[in-house]
CSV table of C-alpha atoms in Angstrom, one decimal:
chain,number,residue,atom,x,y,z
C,1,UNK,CA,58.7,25.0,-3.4
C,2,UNK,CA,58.9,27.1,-0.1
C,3,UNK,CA,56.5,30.4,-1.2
C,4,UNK,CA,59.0,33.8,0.1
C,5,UNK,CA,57.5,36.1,2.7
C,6,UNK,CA,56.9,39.0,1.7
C,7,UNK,CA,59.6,41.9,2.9
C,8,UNK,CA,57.0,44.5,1.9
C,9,UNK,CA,56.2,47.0,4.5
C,10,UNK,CA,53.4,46.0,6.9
C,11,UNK,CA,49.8,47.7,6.9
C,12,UNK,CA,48.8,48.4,10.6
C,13,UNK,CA,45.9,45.6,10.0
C,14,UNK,CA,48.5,43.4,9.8
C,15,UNK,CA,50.2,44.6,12.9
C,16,UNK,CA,49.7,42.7,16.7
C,17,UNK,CA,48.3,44.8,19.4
C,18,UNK,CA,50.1,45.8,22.1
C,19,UNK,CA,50.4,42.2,23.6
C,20,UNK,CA,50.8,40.7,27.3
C,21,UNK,CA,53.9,38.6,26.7
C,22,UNK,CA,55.3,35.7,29.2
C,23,UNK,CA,58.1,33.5,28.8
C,24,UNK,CA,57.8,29.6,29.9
C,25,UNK,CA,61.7,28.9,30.0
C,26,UNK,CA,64.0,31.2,31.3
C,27,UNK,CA,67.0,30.0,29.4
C,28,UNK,CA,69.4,32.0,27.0
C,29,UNK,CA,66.4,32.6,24.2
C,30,UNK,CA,63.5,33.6,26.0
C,31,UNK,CA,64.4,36.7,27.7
C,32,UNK,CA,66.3,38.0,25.4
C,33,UNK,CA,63.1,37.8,22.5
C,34,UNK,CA,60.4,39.0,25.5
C,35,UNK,CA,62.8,42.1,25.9
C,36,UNK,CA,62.9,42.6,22.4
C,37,UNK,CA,59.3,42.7,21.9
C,38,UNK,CA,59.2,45.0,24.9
C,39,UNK,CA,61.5,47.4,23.0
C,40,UNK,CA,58.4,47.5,20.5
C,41,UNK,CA,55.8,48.4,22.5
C,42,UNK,CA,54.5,45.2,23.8
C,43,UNK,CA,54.6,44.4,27.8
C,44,UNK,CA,56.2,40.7,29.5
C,45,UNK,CA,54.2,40.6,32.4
C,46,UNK,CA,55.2,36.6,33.7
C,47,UNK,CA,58.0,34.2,33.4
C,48,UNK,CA,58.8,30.7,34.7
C,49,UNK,CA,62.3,29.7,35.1
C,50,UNK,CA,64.1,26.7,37.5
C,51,UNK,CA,67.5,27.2,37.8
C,52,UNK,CA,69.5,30.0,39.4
C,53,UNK,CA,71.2,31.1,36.1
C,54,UNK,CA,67.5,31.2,34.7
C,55,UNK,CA,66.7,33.2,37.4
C,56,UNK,CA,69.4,36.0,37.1
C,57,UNK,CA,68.6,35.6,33.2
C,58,UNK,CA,65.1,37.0,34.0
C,59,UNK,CA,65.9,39.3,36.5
C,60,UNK,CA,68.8,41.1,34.0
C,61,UNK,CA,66.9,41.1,31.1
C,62,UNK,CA,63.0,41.4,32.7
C,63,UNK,CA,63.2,43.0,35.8
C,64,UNK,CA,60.3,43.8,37.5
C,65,UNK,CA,58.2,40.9,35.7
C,66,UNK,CA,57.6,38.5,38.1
C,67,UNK,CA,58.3,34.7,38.4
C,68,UNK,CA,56.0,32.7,38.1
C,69,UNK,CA,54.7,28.9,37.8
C,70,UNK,CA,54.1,28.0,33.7
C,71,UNK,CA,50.5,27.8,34.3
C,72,UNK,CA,50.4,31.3,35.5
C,73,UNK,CA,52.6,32.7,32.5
C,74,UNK,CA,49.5,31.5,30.4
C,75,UNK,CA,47.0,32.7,32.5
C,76,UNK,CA,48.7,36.2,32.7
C,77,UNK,CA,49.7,36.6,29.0
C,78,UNK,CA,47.9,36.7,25.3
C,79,UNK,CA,51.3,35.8,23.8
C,80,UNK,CA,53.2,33.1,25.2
C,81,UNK,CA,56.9,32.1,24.3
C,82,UNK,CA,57.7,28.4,24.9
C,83,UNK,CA,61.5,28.8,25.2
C,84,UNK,CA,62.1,25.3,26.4
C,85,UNK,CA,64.8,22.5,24.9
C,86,UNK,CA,63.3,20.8,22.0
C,87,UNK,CA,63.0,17.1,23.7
C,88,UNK,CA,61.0,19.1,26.4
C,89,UNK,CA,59.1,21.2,24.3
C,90,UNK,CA,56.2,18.2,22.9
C,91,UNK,CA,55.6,17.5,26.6
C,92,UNK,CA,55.2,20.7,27.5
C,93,UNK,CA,52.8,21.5,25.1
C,94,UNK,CA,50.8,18.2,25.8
C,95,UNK,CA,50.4,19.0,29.1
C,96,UNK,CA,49.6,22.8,29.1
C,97,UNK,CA,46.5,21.8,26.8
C,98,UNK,CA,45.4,18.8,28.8
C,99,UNK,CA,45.4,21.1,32.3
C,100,UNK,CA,43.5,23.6,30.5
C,101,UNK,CA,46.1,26.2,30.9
C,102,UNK,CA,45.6,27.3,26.9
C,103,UNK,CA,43.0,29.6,26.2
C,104,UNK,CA,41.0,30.3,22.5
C,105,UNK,CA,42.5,33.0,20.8
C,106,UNK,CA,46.0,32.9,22.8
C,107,UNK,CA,49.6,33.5,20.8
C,108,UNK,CA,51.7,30.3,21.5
C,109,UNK,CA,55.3,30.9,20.2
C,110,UNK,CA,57.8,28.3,20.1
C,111,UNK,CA,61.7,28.7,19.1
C,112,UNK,CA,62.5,25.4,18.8
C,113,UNK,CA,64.4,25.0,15.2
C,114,UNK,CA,63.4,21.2,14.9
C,115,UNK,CA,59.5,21.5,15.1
C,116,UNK,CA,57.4,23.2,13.1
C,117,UNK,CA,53.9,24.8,14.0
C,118,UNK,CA,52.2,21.0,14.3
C,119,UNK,CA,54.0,20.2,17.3
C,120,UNK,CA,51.7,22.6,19.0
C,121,UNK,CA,48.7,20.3,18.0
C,122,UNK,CA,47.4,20.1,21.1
C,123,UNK,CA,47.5,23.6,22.0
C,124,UNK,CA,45.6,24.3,18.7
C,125,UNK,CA,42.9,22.2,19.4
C,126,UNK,CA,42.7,24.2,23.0
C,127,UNK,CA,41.8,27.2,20.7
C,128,UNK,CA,45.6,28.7,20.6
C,129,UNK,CA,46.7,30.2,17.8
C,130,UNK,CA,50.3,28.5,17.3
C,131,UNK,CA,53.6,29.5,15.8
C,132,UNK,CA,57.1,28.9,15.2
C,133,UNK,CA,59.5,31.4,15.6
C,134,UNK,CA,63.1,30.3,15.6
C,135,UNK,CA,65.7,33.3,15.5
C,136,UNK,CA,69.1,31.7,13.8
C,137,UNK,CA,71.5,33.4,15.9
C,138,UNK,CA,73.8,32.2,18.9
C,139,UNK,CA,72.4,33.7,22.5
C,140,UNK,CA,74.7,34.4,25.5
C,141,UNK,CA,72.1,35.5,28.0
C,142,UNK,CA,73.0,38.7,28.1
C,143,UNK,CA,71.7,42.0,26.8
C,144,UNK,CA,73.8,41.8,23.8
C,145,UNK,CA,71.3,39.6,22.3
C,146,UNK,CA,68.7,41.8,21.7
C,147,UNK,CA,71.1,44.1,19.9
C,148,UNK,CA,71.9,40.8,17.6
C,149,UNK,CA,68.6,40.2,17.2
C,150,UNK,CA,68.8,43.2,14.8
C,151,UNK,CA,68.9,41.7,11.4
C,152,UNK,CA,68.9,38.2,12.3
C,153,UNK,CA,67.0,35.8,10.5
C,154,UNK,CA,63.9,33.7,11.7
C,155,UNK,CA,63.0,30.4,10.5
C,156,UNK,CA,59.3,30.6,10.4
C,157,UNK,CA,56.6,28.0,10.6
C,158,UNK,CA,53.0,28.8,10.9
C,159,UNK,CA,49.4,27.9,9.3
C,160,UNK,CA,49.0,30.1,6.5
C,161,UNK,CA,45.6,32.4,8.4
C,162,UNK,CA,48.9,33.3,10.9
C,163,UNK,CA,51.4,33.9,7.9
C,164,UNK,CA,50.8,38.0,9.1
C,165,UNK,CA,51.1,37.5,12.5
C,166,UNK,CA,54.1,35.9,12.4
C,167,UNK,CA,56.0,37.8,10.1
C,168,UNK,CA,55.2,41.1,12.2
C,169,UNK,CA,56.1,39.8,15.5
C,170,UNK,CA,59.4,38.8,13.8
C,171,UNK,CA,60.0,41.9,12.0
C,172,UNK,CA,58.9,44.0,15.4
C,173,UNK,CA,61.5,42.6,17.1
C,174,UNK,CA,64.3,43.4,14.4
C,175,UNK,CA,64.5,40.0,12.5
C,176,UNK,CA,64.1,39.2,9.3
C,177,UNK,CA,61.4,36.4,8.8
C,178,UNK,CA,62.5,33.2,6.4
C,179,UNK,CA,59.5,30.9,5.7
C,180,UNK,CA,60.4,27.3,6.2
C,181,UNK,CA,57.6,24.7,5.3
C,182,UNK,CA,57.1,22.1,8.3
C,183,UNK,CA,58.6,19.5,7.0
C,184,UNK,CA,61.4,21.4,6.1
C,185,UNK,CA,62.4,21.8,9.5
C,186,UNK,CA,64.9,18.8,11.0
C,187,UNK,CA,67.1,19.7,7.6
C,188,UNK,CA,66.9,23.5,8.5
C,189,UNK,CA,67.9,23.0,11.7
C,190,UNK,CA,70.8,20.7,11.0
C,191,UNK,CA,72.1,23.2,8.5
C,192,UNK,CA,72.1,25.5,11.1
C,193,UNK,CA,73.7,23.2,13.7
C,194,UNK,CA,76.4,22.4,11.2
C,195,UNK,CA,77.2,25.7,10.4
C,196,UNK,CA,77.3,27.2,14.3
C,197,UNK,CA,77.5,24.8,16.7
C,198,UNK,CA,79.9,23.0,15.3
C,199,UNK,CA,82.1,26.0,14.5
C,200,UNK,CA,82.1,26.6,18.1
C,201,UNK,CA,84.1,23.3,18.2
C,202,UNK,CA,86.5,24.0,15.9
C,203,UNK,CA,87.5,27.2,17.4
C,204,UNK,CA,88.0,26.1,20.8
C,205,UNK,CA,89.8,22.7,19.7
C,206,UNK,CA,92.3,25.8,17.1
C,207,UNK,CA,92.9,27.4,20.0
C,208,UNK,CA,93.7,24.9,22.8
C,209,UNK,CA,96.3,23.8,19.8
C,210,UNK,CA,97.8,27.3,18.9
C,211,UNK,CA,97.8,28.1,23.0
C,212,UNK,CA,100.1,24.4,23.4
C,213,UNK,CA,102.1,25.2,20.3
C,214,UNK,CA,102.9,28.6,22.4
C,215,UNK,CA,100.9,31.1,20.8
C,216,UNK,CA,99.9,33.7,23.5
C,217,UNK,CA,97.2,34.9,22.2
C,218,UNK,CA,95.5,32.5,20.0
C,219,UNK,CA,91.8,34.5,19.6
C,220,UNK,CA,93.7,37.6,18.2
C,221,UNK,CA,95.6,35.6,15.8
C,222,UNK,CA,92.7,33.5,14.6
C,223,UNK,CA,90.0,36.6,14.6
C,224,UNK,CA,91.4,38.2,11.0
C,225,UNK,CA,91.7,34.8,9.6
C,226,UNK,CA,88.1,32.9,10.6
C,227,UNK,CA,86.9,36.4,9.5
C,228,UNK,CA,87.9,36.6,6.3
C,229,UNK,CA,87.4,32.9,5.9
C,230,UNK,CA,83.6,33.1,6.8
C,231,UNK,CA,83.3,36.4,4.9
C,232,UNK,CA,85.1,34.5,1.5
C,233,UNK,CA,82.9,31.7,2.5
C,234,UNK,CA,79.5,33.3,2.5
C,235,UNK,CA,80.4,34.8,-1.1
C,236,UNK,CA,82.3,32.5,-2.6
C,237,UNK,CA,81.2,28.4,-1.4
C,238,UNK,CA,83.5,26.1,-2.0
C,239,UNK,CA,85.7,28.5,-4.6
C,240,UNK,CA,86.7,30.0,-1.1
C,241,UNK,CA,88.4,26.4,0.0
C,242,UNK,CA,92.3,26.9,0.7
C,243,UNK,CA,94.5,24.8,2.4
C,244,UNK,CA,96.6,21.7,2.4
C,245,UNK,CA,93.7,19.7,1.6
C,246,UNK,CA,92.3,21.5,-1.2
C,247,UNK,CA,95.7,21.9,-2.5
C,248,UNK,CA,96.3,18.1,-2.7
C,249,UNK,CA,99.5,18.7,-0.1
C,250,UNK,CA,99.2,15.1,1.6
C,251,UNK,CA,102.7,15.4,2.9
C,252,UNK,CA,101.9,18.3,5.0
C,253,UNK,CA,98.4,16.4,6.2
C,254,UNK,CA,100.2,13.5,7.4
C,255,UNK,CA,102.1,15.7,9.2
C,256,UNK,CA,98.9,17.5,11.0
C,257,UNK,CA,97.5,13.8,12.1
C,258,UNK,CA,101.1,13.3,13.2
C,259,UNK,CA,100.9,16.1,15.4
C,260,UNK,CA,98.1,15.7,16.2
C,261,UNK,CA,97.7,12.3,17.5
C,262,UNK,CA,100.8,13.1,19.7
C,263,UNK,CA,100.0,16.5,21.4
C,264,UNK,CA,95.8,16.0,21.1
C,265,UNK,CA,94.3,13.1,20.1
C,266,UNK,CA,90.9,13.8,20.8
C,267,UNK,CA,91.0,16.1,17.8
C,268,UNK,CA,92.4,13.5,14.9
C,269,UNK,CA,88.7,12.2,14.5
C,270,UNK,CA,87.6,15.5,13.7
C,271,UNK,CA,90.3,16.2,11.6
C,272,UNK,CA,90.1,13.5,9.5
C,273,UNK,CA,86.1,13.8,9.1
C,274,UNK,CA,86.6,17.8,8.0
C,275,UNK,CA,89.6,16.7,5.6
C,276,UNK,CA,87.3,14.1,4.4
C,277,UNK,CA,84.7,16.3,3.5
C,278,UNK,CA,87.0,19.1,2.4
C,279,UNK,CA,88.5,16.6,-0.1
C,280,UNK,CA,85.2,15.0,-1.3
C,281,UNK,CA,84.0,19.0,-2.2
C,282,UNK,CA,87.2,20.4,-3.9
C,283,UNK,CA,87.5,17.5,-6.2
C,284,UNK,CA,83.8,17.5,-6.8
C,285,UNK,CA,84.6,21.6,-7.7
C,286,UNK,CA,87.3,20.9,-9.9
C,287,UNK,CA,89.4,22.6,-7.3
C,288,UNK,CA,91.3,19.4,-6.0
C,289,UNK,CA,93.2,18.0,-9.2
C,290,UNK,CA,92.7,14.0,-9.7
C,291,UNK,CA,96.7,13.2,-9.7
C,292,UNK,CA,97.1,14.9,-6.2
C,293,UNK,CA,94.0,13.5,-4.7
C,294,UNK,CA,95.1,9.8,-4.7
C,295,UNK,CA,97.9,10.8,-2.1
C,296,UNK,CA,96.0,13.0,0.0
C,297,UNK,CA,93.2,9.9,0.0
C,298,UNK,CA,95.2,7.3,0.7
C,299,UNK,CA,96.7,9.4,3.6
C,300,UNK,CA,93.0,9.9,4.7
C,301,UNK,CA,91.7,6.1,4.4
C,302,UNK,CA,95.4,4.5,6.1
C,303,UNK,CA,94.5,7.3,9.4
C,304,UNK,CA,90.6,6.3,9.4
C,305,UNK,CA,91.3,2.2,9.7
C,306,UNK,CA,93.8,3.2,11.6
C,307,UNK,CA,92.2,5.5,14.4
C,308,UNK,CA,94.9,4.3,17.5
C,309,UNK,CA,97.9,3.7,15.7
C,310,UNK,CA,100.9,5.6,14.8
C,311,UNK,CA,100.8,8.7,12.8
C,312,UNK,CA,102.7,8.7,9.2
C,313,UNK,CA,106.1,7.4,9.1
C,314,UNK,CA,106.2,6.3,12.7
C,315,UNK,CA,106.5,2.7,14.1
C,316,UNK,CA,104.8,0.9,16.4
């Protein structure tokens, strides 16, 4: 069982020093966490970046700290955030170690959700002291995400002489630290991924629909609705489920893959996999009942062999 961390206040023991802080990886994360930690006292002084957007990331969120080659961000800073994509992110850390740019006793901070703190092995033998940090929130690169960052949960990984350290940087910067034991951490992530990224998709595929179906405005009709969704979600689980699907309605499904498969097919294979799954979890809740499933089913499993033909009723 995952042991909690603890919410109780901090003794100043327990508290970083004021901290040199650089960022390797100028992406969306990054800059938004060093300015964070800069809001709490502690002072970016180097960050490497490649592209232009990386570029004007830094510049808008750290202006003034310079840009700089990785190997320099270590050499300048005692905390270091690796803020790199998490294929990148074993390299990286390989190489920084065998080039010597770790030194004993340096923070290493990665926010990768996949890995936990052994991924930075190789730093740790180096002498680092190495920790994983990964904020569950959605970044834009703007300033906006350091006010998000205000409450947000961190999934955090770290060996248990760092347990402290950890928590406190996450708390400094306005998060709320969740422990998550190492190999914990590919099932973490993907709940995460499930969750938000692919909500992202099914937004923007409701809207492209409601825009072709001649909605004008199809964010301000589906704001009060996802809302209260997500809200009746979080409290409720699967009691919150509503729909044709959870209703047992299979006329009215066969119509949406009808639809569906004649105005924007790209979205019937995503449709069918959420109805699926939608299915599966009312009837498992009691919610679906057993004489209204065997419709809705059989609607399902005639669409999924089928995943070119012709929608219900139609002929070839």
């Amino acid at each position: 069982m995952n042991a909690p961390v603890s919410k109780e206040p901090l003794d100043a023991r327990d508290r970083p020093a004021r901290l040199t802080v650089g960022v390797v990886g100028a992406g969306r994360v990054g800059p938004a966490l060093a300015a964070s930690l800069r809001l709490a006292g502690h002072r970016p002084v180097a960050v490497s970046g490649v592209s232009d957007a990386s570029r004007r990331r830094a510049a808008e969120l750290l202006p003034d700290v310079p840009l700089v080659e990785p190997v320099e961000v270590l050499a300048r800073a005692e905390l270091v955030l690796l803020t790199v994509p998490d294929d990148v992110l074993p390299t990286l850390v390989e190489g920084l170690a065998e080039t010597g740019a770790v030194r004993p006793g340096q923070l290493l901070v990665h926010t990768s959700g996949r890995y936990g703190a052994r991924v930075l092995d190789p730093a740790l033998r180096a002498g680092a002291l190495p920790l994983a940090l990964h904020p569950a929130m959605t970044f834009t690169g703007t300033a906006v995400d350091v006010q998000r960052l205000a409450g947000c949960s961190f999934g955090v990984t770290a060996p248990e002489e760092l347990r402290l350290a950890a928590q406190a940087l996450v708390i400094e910067m306005g998060g709320e630290p969740e422990w998550i034991a190492e190999e914990s951490r590919p099932l973490y992530h993907a709940a995460l991924a499930l969750g938000a990224n692919h909500l992202v998709t099914l937004v923007a595929q409701s809207m492209e629909l409601l825009a072709e179906a001649g909605v004008a405005a199809p964010d301000r009709m589906l704001g009060p609705l996802l809302g209260a969704a997500l809200d009746n979600a979080l409290r409720s689980g699967d009691a919150a489920l509503t729909g044709p699907v959870a209703r047992g309605d299979a006329g009215t499904v066969a119509a949406h893959i009808r639809e569906l498969r004649a105005h924007a097919p790209q979205a019937v294979a995503g449709y069918l996999a959420m109805a699926r799954a939608t299915a599966d979890r009312a009837l498992a809740h009691g919610l679906l009942k057993a004489e209204l499933a065997e419709d809705l089913l059989v609607v399902l499993a005639d669409q999924e062999r089928r995943p070119g033909g012709p929608g219900p009723g139609e002929t070839r």
